[in-house]
Coordinates of C-alpha atoms and ligand atoms in Angstrom, one line a residue:
Chain A
M1 CA 6.8 29.7 29.4
S2 CA 8.5 27.6 26.8
L3 CA 6.4 26.3 24.0
L4 CA 8.8 23.5 23.0
E5 CA 11.2 21.8 25.3
I6 CA 13.5 19.0 24.3
Q7 CA 15.1 17.1 27.2
D8 CA 18.1 14.8 26.7
M9 CA 16.9 13.6 23.4
T10 CA 19.0 10.9 21.6
M11 CA 18.2 9.3 18.3
Q12 CA 20.1 6.3 17.1
F13 CA 20.0 4.6 13.7
G14 CA 21.6 1.2 14.3
G15 CA 25.1 2.2 15.5
L16 CA 24.9 5.8 14.3
V17 CA 24.0 8.3 16.9
A18 CA 22.4 11.1 14.8
V19 CA 21.3 13.2 17.8
D20 CA 23.1 12.9 21.0
N21 CA 21.7 14.0 24.3
L22 CA 20.2 17.2 22.9
S23 CA 18.4 19.6 25.2
L24 CA 16.9 23.0 24.2
S25 CA 13.8 25.0 24.6
I26 CA 11.9 27.8 22.8
E27 CA 10.0 30.5 24.4
K28 CA 6.6 31.5 23.0
G29 CA 6.9 34.1 20.3
K30 CA 10.7 33.6 19.8
I31 CA 12.8 32.4 16.9
L32 CA 15.4 29.7 17.6
G33 CA 18.0 28.9 15.0
L34 CA 19.5 25.5 14.7
I35 CA 22.8 25.3 12.8
G36 CA 25.6 22.8 12.3
P37 CA 27.7 21.2 9.5
N38 CA 26.1 18.8 7.0
G39 CA 25.1 15.6 8.6
A40 CA 25.1 17.1 12.1
G41 CA 21.7 15.7 12.9
K42 CA 19.6 18.9 12.5
S43 CA 16.9 17.4 10.2
T44 CA 16.8 14.3 12.4
A45 CA 16.2 16.4 15.5
F46 CA 13.3 18.0 13.6
N47 CA 11.9 14.7 12.6
C48 CA 11.9 13.5 16.2
V49 CA 10.1 16.7 17.3
A50 CA 7.5 16.3 14.6
G51 CA 6.9 12.7 15.4
V52 CA 8.4 11.0 12.3
Y53 CA 10.8 9.2 14.5
T54 CA 10.4 8.2 18.1
P55 CA 13.6 9.3 19.9
T56 CA 15.7 6.4 21.4
K57 CA 15.9 8.3 24.6
G58 CA 14.6 11.6 26.1
K59 CA 11.5 13.6 26.2
I60 CA 9.7 16.2 24.1
L61 CA 7.3 18.7 25.8
F62 CA 5.0 20.8 23.6
D63 CA 2.9 23.5 25.3
G64 CA 3.6 21.8 28.6
E65 CA 2.4 18.3 27.4
D66 CA 4.6 15.3 27.0
V67 CA 4.4 14.5 23.2
T68 CA 7.3 12.0 22.9
S69 CA 6.3 9.3 20.4
H70 CA 3.1 11.1 19.4
K71 CA 2.2 10.6 15.7
P72 CA 2.9 13.4 13.1
W73 CA -0.8 13.9 12.3
D74 CA -1.7 14.2 16.0
L75 CA 1.1 16.7 16.5
C76 CA -0.1 18.7 13.6
K77 CA -3.5 19.0 15.2
K78 CA -1.9 20.1 18.4
G79 CA -0.4 23.0 16.6
M80 CA 3.0 21.9 15.1
G81 CA 3.6 22.9 11.5
R82 CA 6.7 21.8 9.6
T83 CA 8.3 22.0 6.2
F84 CA 10.7 19.4 4.6
Q85 CA 14.2 20.0 3.6
I86 CA 13.4 18.3 0.3
V87 CA 10.2 19.9 -0.8
K88 CA 7.3 17.4 -1.0
P89 CA 4.5 18.9 -3.0
F90 CA 1.5 16.9 -4.1
A91 CA 2.2 17.0 -7.8
A92 CA -1.3 16.1 -9.1
L93 CA -3.0 18.8 -7.1
T94 CA -2.8 22.6 -7.9
A95 CA -0.9 24.9 -5.6
M96 CA -4.1 26.0 -4.0
E97 CA -5.3 22.4 -3.4
N98 CA -1.9 21.6 -1.9
V99 CA -2.5 24.3 0.7
M100 CA -6.1 23.2 1.2
V101 CA -4.9 19.8 2.5
G102 CA -3.2 21.8 5.3
A103 CA -6.2 23.9 5.8
F104 CA -8.4 20.9 6.3
A105 CA -6.7 20.4 9.6
T106 CA -8.7 23.2 11.0
T107 CA -12.1 22.6 9.3
D108 CA -14.1 19.8 7.5
N109 CA -15.7 22.3 5.2
R110 CA -14.4 22.7 1.7
D111 CA -15.3 26.3 1.2
K112 CA -13.7 27.3 4.5
A113 CA -10.6 25.4 3.7
A114 CA -10.4 27.1 0.2
A115 CA -10.8 30.5 1.9
K116 CA -8.1 29.7 4.4
A117 CA -5.8 28.5 1.7
A118 CA -6.4 31.6 -0.4
D119 CA -5.6 33.8 2.6
V120 CA -2.4 32.1 3.4
M121 CA -1.3 32.2 -0.3
D122 CA -2.1 35.9 -0.6
M123 CA 0.0 36.6 2.5
L124 CA 3.0 34.7 1.1
G125 CA 2.8 36.4 -2.3
L126 CA 1.5 33.2 -4.1
G127 CA -1.8 34.8 -4.8
D128 CA -1.5 34.6 -8.6
K129 CA -0.1 31.0 -8.7
K130 CA -3.1 29.3 -7.1
D131 CA -4.0 27.3 -10.2
L132 CA -0.5 26.2 -11.1
K133 CA 0.7 22.6 -10.6
P134 CA 3.8 22.5 -8.4
G135 CA 5.8 21.2 -11.3
A136 CA 5.3 24.5 -13.2
M137 CA 6.5 26.6 -10.3
T138 CA 10.0 28.0 -9.6
I139 CA 12.1 26.5 -6.8
A140 CA 11.5 29.7 -4.7
D141 CA 7.7 29.4 -5.1
R142 CA 7.8 25.7 -4.3
K143 CA 9.7 26.5 -1.1
C144 CA 7.1 29.1 -0.3
L145 CA 4.3 26.6 -1.0
E146 CA 5.8 24.4 1.6
I147 CA 5.5 27.2 4.1
A148 CA 2.0 27.9 3.0
K149 CA 0.9 24.3 3.5
A150 CA 2.3 24.3 7.0
L151 CA 0.8 27.7 7.9
A152 CA -2.6 26.6 6.6
T153 CA -2.8 24.1 9.5
N154 CA -2.8 27.1 12.0
P155 CA 0.3 26.1 13.8
K156 CA 1.5 27.6 17.1
L157 CA 5.1 26.4 16.4
L158 CA 6.6 26.4 12.9
L159 CA 9.5 24.1 12.1
L160 CA 11.4 25.4 9.0
D161 CA 14.0 23.0 7.6
E162 CA 16.3 25.0 5.2
V163 CA 13.5 26.8 3.4
M164 CA 16.1 29.2 1.9
A165 CA 18.6 26.7 0.5
G166 CA 19.1 27.0 -3.2
L167 CA 17.5 30.4 -3.5
R168 CA 18.9 33.7 -5.0
P169 CA 19.8 36.5 -2.5
T170 CA 16.7 38.5 -3.4
E171 CA 14.5 35.5 -2.8
V172 CA 16.2 34.9 0.5
D173 CA 15.4 38.4 1.5
E174 CA 11.7 37.8 0.6
I175 CA 11.6 34.7 2.8
I176 CA 13.3 36.6 5.7
E177 CA 10.6 39.2 5.4
I178 CA 7.9 36.6 5.5
I179 CA 9.4 35.0 8.7
R180 CA 9.7 38.4 10.3
T181 CA 6.0 39.1 9.5
L182 CA 5.0 35.7 11.1
K183 CA 7.0 36.5 14.1
A184 CA 5.3 39.9 14.4
K185 CA 2.0 38.0 14.5
G186 CA 3.2 36.0 17.5
M187 CA 4.3 32.8 15.8
T188 CA 7.0 30.7 17.5
I189 CA 9.6 29.5 14.9
F190 CA 12.3 26.9 15.0
V191 CA 14.5 27.2 12.0
I192 CA 17.3 25.2 10.5
E193 CA 19.4 27.2 8.0
H194 CA 22.8 27.1 6.4
I195 CA 22.7 30.7 5.0
M196 CA 24.4 32.6 7.9
R197 CA 23.2 36.0 6.8
A198 CA 19.6 34.8 7.2
I199 CA 19.9 32.9 10.5
M200 CA 21.9 35.8 12.1
A201 CA 19.3 38.3 11.0
L202 CA 16.3 36.2 12.2
S203 CA 17.2 34.3 15.4
D204 CA 16.7 35.4 18.9
E205 CA 19.0 32.6 19.9
I206 CA 21.0 30.0 18.1
V207 CA 21.9 26.4 19.0
V208 CA 24.9 24.9 17.2
I209 CA 25.2 21.1 16.9
Q210 CA 28.0 18.9 15.6
F211 CA 27.8 15.1 15.4
G212 CA 24.5 15.3 17.1
K213 CA 25.8 17.1 20.1
K214 CA 25.1 20.7 21.1
I215 CA 28.4 22.5 21.1
C216 CA 27.3 26.1 21.6
Q217 CA 24.2 28.1 22.4
G218 CA 23.6 31.8 22.6
E219 CA 22.7 35.1 20.9
P220 CA 23.7 35.3 17.2
E221 CA 26.7 37.6 17.8
A222 CA 28.1 35.5 20.6
V223 CA 27.7 32.2 18.6
A224 CA 29.4 33.8 15.5
C225 CA 32.6 34.4 17.3
D226 CA 32.7 31.2 19.4
E227 CA 35.8 29.3 18.8
K228 CA 34.2 25.8 18.8
V229 CA 31.7 26.9 16.2
I230 CA 34.4 28.3 13.9
K231 CA 36.3 25.1 14.2
A232 CA 33.3 23.0 13.5
Y233 CA 32.6 24.9 10.3
L234 CA 36.0 25.7 9.0
G235 CA 38.2 23.0 10.5
D236 CA 41.0 23.2 13.1
D237 CA 43.4 25.2 10.9
Y238 CA 41.2 28.2 10.9
A239 CA 40.7 28.4 14.6
P240 CA 42.1 31.6 16.0
A241 CA 45.5 30.9 17.6
Chain B
M1 CA -24.1 29.8 -21.2
T2 CA -20.7 29.5 -19.6
Q3 CA -18.3 26.7 -20.6
N4 CA -18.9 24.9 -17.4
E5 CA -22.7 24.9 -18.0
L6 CA -22.1 23.7 -21.5
K7 CA -20.0 20.8 -20.2
R8 CA -22.5 20.0 -17.6
N9 CA -25.3 20.0 -20.2
C10 CA -23.2 17.7 -22.4
L11 CA -22.9 15.2 -19.5
I12 CA -26.6 15.4 -18.7
G13 CA -27.4 14.8 -22.4
L14 CA -25.0 11.8 -22.4
A15 CA -26.8 10.3 -19.4
L16 CA -30.2 10.9 -21.0
A17 CA -29.0 9.3 -24.3
A18 CA -27.8 6.3 -22.3
F19 CA -31.3 6.0 -20.7
A20 CA -32.9 6.2 -24.1
L21 CA -30.6 3.8 -25.8
P22 CA -32.7 0.6 -25.2
L23 CA -35.4 2.3 -27.2
V24 CA -33.1 2.0 -30.3
V25 CA -31.0 -1.0 -29.4
S26 CA -33.2 -4.0 -28.8
S27 CA -30.8 -6.9 -29.6
P28 CA -30.2 -8.8 -26.4
T29 CA -26.6 -9.4 -27.4
Y30 CA -25.8 -5.7 -27.8
L31 CA -27.7 -4.9 -24.6
H32 CA -25.7 -7.5 -22.8
I33 CA -22.4 -6.0 -24.0
L34 CA -23.6 -2.6 -22.8
I35 CA -24.7 -4.0 -19.5
M36 CA -21.2 -5.5 -19.0
L37 CA -19.7 -2.2 -20.1
F38 CA -21.6 -0.3 -17.4
L39 CA -20.8 -3.0 -14.8
F40 CA -17.1 -2.8 -15.5
A41 CA -17.2 1.0 -15.5
Y42 CA -19.0 0.7 -12.1
M43 CA -16.5 -1.9 -10.7
T44 CA -13.5 0.1 -11.9
T45 CA -14.9 3.3 -10.4
S46 CA -15.3 1.5 -7.1
W47 CA -11.7 0.1 -7.5
N48 CA -10.5 3.7 -8.3
L49 CA -11.5 5.0 -4.8
V50 CA -8.5 3.0 -3.4
G51 CA -6.5 2.2 -6.5
G52 CA -6.7 5.7 -8.0
F53 CA -7.2 8.2 -5.2
A54 CA -5.3 6.4 -2.4
G55 CA -2.4 5.7 -4.8
V56 CA -2.0 1.9 -4.1
L57 CA -2.5 -0.9 -6.6
P58 CA -5.1 -3.5 -5.5
L59 CA -5.0 -6.6 -7.6
G60 CA -7.4 -8.6 -5.7
H61 CA -10.7 -6.8 -6.0
S62 CA -12.5 -9.8 -7.5
V63 CA -12.6 -11.3 -4.0
F64 CA -15.3 -8.7 -3.2
V65 CA -17.1 -9.5 -6.4
G66 CA -17.0 -13.2 -5.4
I67 CA -18.2 -12.4 -1.8
G68 CA -21.1 -10.4 -3.2
A69 CA -22.1 -13.0 -5.8
Y70 CA -21.9 -16.0 -3.4
T71 CA -23.6 -14.3 -0.4
S72 CA -26.7 -13.2 -2.3
T73 CA -26.9 -16.5 -4.2
V74 CA -26.6 -18.7 -1.2
L75 CA -29.1 -16.6 0.8
W76 CA -31.6 -16.7 -2.2
L77 CA -31.1 -20.5 -3.0
Q78 CA -31.2 -21.7 0.6
Y79 CA -33.4 -19.2 2.4
G80 CA -35.3 -17.3 -0.3
V81 CA -33.9 -14.0 0.8
S82 CA -34.3 -11.3 -1.9
P83 CA -31.0 -10.8 -3.8
W84 CA -31.4 -7.1 -3.0
I85 CA -31.1 -7.8 0.7
G86 CA -28.3 -10.4 -0.1
M87 CA -26.6 -7.6 -2.0
I88 CA -26.4 -5.4 1.1
I89 CA -25.4 -8.3 3.3
G90 CA -22.7 -9.3 0.9
G91 CA -21.5 -5.6 0.7
L92 CA -21.2 -5.5 4.5
L93 CA -19.4 -8.8 4.6
S94 CA -17.0 -7.5 1.9
A95 CA -16.5 -4.2 3.8
A96 CA -15.5 -6.3 6.9
V97 CA -13.1 -8.3 4.8
G98 CA -11.8 -5.1 3.2
Y99 CA -11.0 -3.8 6.7
L100 CA -9.3 -7.0 7.9
I101 CA -7.0 -7.3 4.8
G102 CA -6.6 -3.5 4.4
K103 CA -5.5 -2.9 8.0
P104 CA -2.2 -4.9 7.8
T105 CA -1.5 -4.6 4.1
L106 CA -2.1 -1.0 3.3
K107 CA 0.9 0.0 5.4
M108 CA 3.1 -1.9 2.9
R109 CA 4.6 0.0 0.1
G110 CA 3.9 -0.4 -3.6
A111 CA 4.4 -3.9 -4.9
Y112 CA 4.0 -5.6 -1.6
F113 CA 0.4 -4.4 -1.2
A114 CA -0.3 -5.5 -4.8
L115 CA 1.2 -8.9 -4.2
S116 CA -0.6 -9.5 -0.9
T117 CA -4.0 -8.7 -2.5
M118 CA -3.3 -11.1 -5.4
A119 CA -2.3 -13.8 -2.9
F120 CA -5.5 -13.3 -1.0
V121 CA -7.8 -13.7 -3.9
E122 CA -6.0 -16.8 -5.1
G123 CA -6.2 -18.2 -1.6
V124 CA -9.9 -17.6 -1.4
R125 CA -10.5 -19.1 -4.8
V126 CA -8.6 -22.3 -4.0
M127 CA -10.5 -22.5 -0.7
V128 CA -13.9 -22.1 -2.3
E129 CA -13.0 -24.7 -5.0
N130 CA -12.4 -27.2 -2.2
I131 CA -15.4 -26.4 -0.1
D132 CA -18.7 -27.9 -0.7
M133 CA -20.4 -26.9 2.5
L134 CA -19.2 -23.9 4.6
G135 CA -21.1 -24.7 7.8
P136 CA -24.7 -24.6 6.8
F137 CA -24.0 -22.8 3.5
K138 CA -23.7 -24.8 0.3
L139 CA -20.9 -23.4 -1.9
N140 CA -20.7 -26.5 -4.2
G141 CA -16.9 -26.3 -4.7
P142 CA -15.6 -25.9 -8.3
R143 CA -19.1 -26.7 -9.8
G144 CA -20.4 -23.4 -8.5
L145 CA -24.1 -22.4 -8.0
N146 CA -26.9 -22.3 -10.5
I147 CA -29.8 -20.0 -9.9
P148 CA -32.8 -21.7 -11.5
P149 CA -34.6 -19.1 -13.7
L150 CA -38.1 -18.3 -12.5
P151 CA -41.0 -18.5 -15.0
A152 CA -41.5 -15.1 -16.7
Q153 CA -44.6 -14.3 -14.6
E154 CA -42.9 -14.9 -11.3
A155 CA -39.7 -13.0 -12.2
G156 CA -39.5 -9.4 -11.2
F157 CA -37.9 -6.8 -8.9
W158 CA -38.0 -8.8 -5.6
S159 CA -36.3 -11.8 -7.1
F160 CA -33.9 -9.7 -9.1
Q161 CA -34.7 -11.7 -12.2
F162 CA -36.1 -10.3 -15.4
A163 CA -37.2 -12.0 -18.6
T164 CA -35.6 -9.2 -20.7
K165 CA -32.3 -7.4 -20.7
E166 CA -33.8 -3.9 -20.3
P167 CA -34.3 -3.9 -16.5
Y168 CA -30.7 -5.1 -16.0
Y169 CA -29.5 -2.4 -18.3
Y170 CA -31.3 0.3 -16.3
I171 CA -30.1 -1.1 -13.0
A172 CA -26.5 -1.2 -14.2
L173 CA -26.7 2.3 -15.6
T174 CA -28.3 3.6 -12.3
M175 CA -25.6 1.9 -10.2
L176 CA -22.9 3.5 -12.5
I177 CA -24.4 7.0 -12.2
L178 CA -24.7 6.7 -8.5
V179 CA -21.2 5.5 -7.9
L180 CA -19.9 8.3 -10.2
A181 CA -21.8 10.9 -8.2
L182 CA -20.4 9.4 -5.0
T183 CA -16.9 9.6 -6.4
Y184 CA -17.4 13.2 -7.4
Y185 CA -18.7 14.1 -4.0
I186 CA -15.7 12.4 -2.3
S187 CA -13.1 13.8 -4.5
H188 CA -14.3 17.3 -3.6
S189 CA -14.5 16.6 0.1
K190 CA -11.9 16.6 2.9
F191 CA -11.7 12.8 2.6
G192 CA -10.8 13.0 -1.1
Y193 CA -8.1 15.6 -0.5
Y194 CA -6.7 13.4 2.3
L195 CA -6.7 10.3 0.1
K196 CA -5.0 12.1 -2.9
S197 CA -2.3 13.8 -0.8
G198 CA -1.6 10.6 1.3
G199 CA -1.4 8.6 -1.9
E200 CA 1.2 10.9 -3.4
E201 CA 3.4 12.0 -0.5
P202 CA 2.5 10.2 2.6
E203 CA 5.1 11.9 4.8
A204 CA 4.1 15.4 3.7
A205 CA 0.4 14.5 4.2
Q206 CA 1.0 13.2 7.7
A207 CA 2.8 16.4 8.6
L208 CA -0.4 18.3 7.5
G209 CA -2.6 16.2 9.9
V210 CA -3.6 13.4 7.6
N211 CA -3.7 9.9 9.2
V212 CA -2.7 8.3 5.9
A213 CA -3.0 4.7 6.9
S214 CA -6.5 5.0 8.3
C215 CA -7.7 7.0 5.3
K216 CA -6.5 4.2 3.0
V217 CA -8.2 1.6 5.1
A218 CA -11.5 3.6 5.1
A219 CA -11.2 3.9 1.3
N220 CA -10.7 0.2 1.0
V221 CA -13.7 -0.6 3.1
L222 CA -15.9 1.6 1.0
S223 CA -14.4 0.3 -2.2
A224 CA -15.0 -3.3 -1.1
F225 CA -18.6 -2.6 -0.2
L226 CA -19.3 -1.0 -3.6
T227 CA -17.5 -3.6 -5.6
S228 CA -19.3 -6.4 -3.8
L229 CA -22.7 -5.0 -5.1
A230 CA -21.5 -5.7 -8.6
G231 CA -20.9 -9.3 -7.7
T232 CA -24.6 -9.8 -6.8
F233 CA -25.6 -8.0 -10.0
L234 CA -23.4 -10.3 -12.0
A235 CA -24.8 -13.4 -10.4
Q236 CA -28.4 -12.3 -11.1
L237 CA -27.5 -11.4 -14.7
T238 CA -25.8 -14.7 -15.5
L239 CA -27.7 -16.9 -13.0
F240 CA -24.6 -19.1 -12.7
I241 CA -21.5 -18.4 -10.6
Y242 CA -18.4 -20.6 -10.0
P243 CA -15.0 -19.8 -8.4
K244 CA -13.2 -19.3 -11.8
S245 CA -15.9 -16.8 -13.0
V246 CA -16.1 -14.4 -10.0
L247 CA -13.0 -15.1 -7.8
T248 CA -10.3 -14.8 -10.4
L249 CA -7.1 -12.7 -11.0
D250 CA -8.4 -12.2 -14.6
L251 CA -11.2 -10.0 -13.3
S252 CA -9.0 -8.2 -10.9
F253 CA -6.4 -7.5 -13.5
E254 CA -9.0 -6.3 -16.0
L255 CA -10.2 -3.7 -13.5
A256 CA -6.7 -2.5 -13.0
F257 CA -6.0 -2.4 -16.8
I258 CA -9.2 -0.4 -17.4
A259 CA -8.3 2.1 -14.6
L260 CA -4.6 2.5 -15.7
I261 CA -5.4 2.9 -19.4
G262 CA -8.4 5.2 -18.8
G263 CA -6.7 7.3 -16.1
R264 CA -6.2 6.4 -12.5
G265 CA -7.5 8.8 -9.9
S266 CA -9.7 10.7 -12.3
I267 CA -13.5 10.4 -12.2
A268 CA -14.0 9.9 -15.9
G269 CA -11.0 7.5 -16.2
P270 CA -12.8 4.2 -15.4
V271 CA -15.7 5.1 -17.7
I272 CA -13.5 6.1 -20.6
G273 CA -11.3 3.0 -20.0
A274 CA -14.3 0.7 -20.0
L275 CA -15.7 2.3 -23.1
L276 CA -12.5 1.7 -25.0
L277 CA -11.5 -1.7 -23.6
R278 CA -14.7 -3.6 -23.0
P279 CA -15.4 -4.1 -26.7
V280 CA -11.9 -5.5 -27.0
S281 CA -12.6 -8.0 -24.3
E282 CA -16.0 -8.9 -25.6
F283 CA -15.0 -9.5 -29.1
S284 CA -11.8 -11.4 -28.3
R285 CA -14.0 -13.6 -26.0
I286 CA -16.6 -14.1 -28.7
Y287 CA -14.1 -15.0 -31.5
F288 CA -11.2 -16.4 -29.8
S289 CA -12.4 -18.0 -26.5
D290 CA -11.9 -21.5 -27.8
T291 CA -8.6 -21.0 -29.7
L292 CA -6.9 -18.3 -27.6
P293 CA -8.5 -18.0 -24.1
G294 CA -7.0 -15.0 -22.2
L295 CA -6.3 -13.2 -25.4
H296 CA -8.1 -10.1 -24.2
L297 CA -5.6 -9.8 -21.3
I298 CA -2.7 -10.0 -23.7
I299 CA -4.3 -7.3 -25.9
L300 CA -5.0 -5.1 -22.8
G301 CA -1.4 -5.6 -21.7
V302 CA 0.0 -4.4 -25.0
V303 CA -2.4 -1.4 -25.0
L304 CA -1.4 -0.6 -21.4
I305 CA 2.3 -0.6 -22.4
V306 CA 1.7 1.7 -25.3
V307 CA -0.5 4.1 -23.3
M308 CA 2.0 4.2 -20.4
L309 CA 4.8 5.1 -22.8
Y310 CA 2.9 8.1 -24.4
Q311 CA 0.3 9.0 -21.8
P312 CA 1.5 7.8 -18.4
R313 CA -1.5 9.4 -16.6
G314 CA -4.0 7.6 -18.9
L315 CA -6.1 8.6 -21.8
T316 CA -8.6 10.7 -19.9
E317 CA -6.3 13.7 -19.6
P318 CA -5.9 14.2 -23.4
L319 CA -9.5 13.4 -24.1
L320 CA -10.8 15.8 -21.4
G321 CA -8.4 18.4 -22.9
L322 CA -10.1 17.8 -26.3
F323 CA -13.5 18.2 -24.7
D324 CA -12.3 21.4 -23.1
R325 CA -11.2 22.9 -26.4
I326 CA -14.3 21.9 -28.3
T327 CA -16.7 23.3 -25.6
A328 CA -14.5 26.5 -25.4
G329 CA -14.8 26.8 -29.2
F330 CA -18.6 26.6 -29.0
I331 CA -18.7 29.2 -26.3
R332 CA -16.4 31.6 -28.1
K333 CA -18.0 31.7 -31.5
P334 CA -21.4 33.4 -30.6
Q335 CA -19.5 36.0 -28.5
E336 CA -17.3 36.9 -31.5
D337 CA -20.4 37.3 -33.6
T338 CA -21.9 39.9 -31.4
V339 CA -18.8 41.9 -31.1
Ligands
ATP1 N1 16.5 7.4 8.4 C1 17.8 7.3 8.6 N2 18.4 6.1 8.7 C2 19.7 6.0 9.0 N3 20.5 7.1 9.1 C3 20.0 8.4 9.0 C4 18.6 8.5 8.7 N4 18.3 9.8 8.7 C5 19.5 10.4 8.9 N5 20.5 9.6 9.1 C6 21.8 9.9 9.3 O1 21.9 10.7 10.4 C7 22.9 11.7 10.3 C8 22.3 13.1 10.5 O2 21.5 13.4 9.3 P1 20.6 14.7 9.2 O3 19.8 14.6 8.0 O4 19.8 14.9 10.5 O5 21.7 15.8 9.1 P2 21.5 17.4 8.9 O6 22.2 18.1 10.0 O7 20.1 17.7 8.6 O8 22.4 17.6 7.5 P3 22.1 18.6 6.3 O9 22.6 19.9 6.7 O10 22.9 18.0 5.2 O11 20.7 18.6 6.0 C9 23.5 11.6 8.9 O12 24.7 10.8 9.1 C10 22.5 10.7 8.2 O13 23.1 9.9 7.3
MG2 MG1 19.0 18.3 7.0

């Protein structure tokens, strides 16, 4: 059974159609990759799923329930965790307190939230950075902190928006490992990524969008050699003759 | 003794010293200055729940001071209701008003919220100045309300009137300690975490399950209730209220100045701010109120600019850092001796 199902979703900003009749679904326990050129509408699609925007048209089903136009905080409580493309740490709080905000989604008790936050941070290798303010952390750690905050809410579905952008290759490998571990634990993951190596290694299936429209869908190898995809990324000149 | 225990003992010592102070200070003038200092620290701490933790800038909190002052005074003058009960009724009324104005305005961003709270308090002041009777209640327009002082033997707890300053001193100090304890409790609770995160990065907080708007409204309701209690206290202390004394932007601004200079969103900030700034306000009022009324706001404004340039998070952070180093020094020395 699919955990997330998007049906004919369209998102318009004034005259701009950012997402155009997009349909896709993710099976429980799988990783779905979403790729496309800059401005293709990937983040907008995420924001619709996570309740930031109400889609102009279409339907979103989460765990069998119609959640179109539900609010972000309600979706979080239902088991949707997300990261932001531009990291949004709470600068005045320590890393640990940042993660505790997420953990409070599962408990009202401060000690339980602290324990949960510590667990998640240890798992992500942030164990020795609990008392740092986000401003004192490296980019890689701040990206990891975003994942930690989302994970602390105990999500069934994790939406990751370019968590590897701007990282060094070794750091990318670390995040790939983390995502693999999460998958092994049964987490369902919907991931946007520009780093091809990462998305190819992780995804069970990939959806490619351009100008908000789905242009291709399939297993990583098939998508990589698809003519439309190559054109979308490299321009018409590079399309195989 | 660990450093934290030492710090806690320092704070307890400070509170005990504050309780013992009237044994040494007997001049009513100085006691009055201290009472006002506690009262402003109390009001700013209440303000801080929404202005500090929730990350918005309310500039109309005197409306709650006014509601508190007028409610208890009208009930006492017309119906003989104890100001203590009037205090609670005023608080509940303020909480309701805090909800009604918070609900639509707290969704606005930054300056719009600040402007709408300013507009609200000005609107209420102008209304009260033009109303002699509100239904059965006598507000007496711009002339305000006078609470006739009771003879010394009739004054007492029930009437919230005392012949000396000491009882007011202890009531104000107790109110301050209670509101600080409440703030401490909140800032370490789920609600506190939700307020702070929603104030800083609303979108990120929402994604983590925080209903930012309703948290802010809840904080505003609580803040309004607490601020209102200070209004009743002020009325009983001065026994005379009028629109320009309790329903003014001056008062609203002063609370914001104290919080910003002391340190918004920290527990000690409002207390440190009041300690530093109340004397400025008092002395400029004593010496310049005829020649330069409003001088204290100008001085506070200049201080604010300087502080914001060098310590944008307020003076509490460096001062607490100093406290930290001093207590750490005391803890380390004996250990080094034994080694
Ligand atoms: N809130 C908004 N209001 C108006 N236009 C928007 C808004 N959000 C996104 N857009 C527009 O929608 C289009 C899709 O943007 P989106 O951020 O979804 O792209 P993306 O695929 O995530 O790109 P990138 O790879 O650069 O992150 C862009 O043209 C963008 O300018
Ligand atoms: Mg994007």
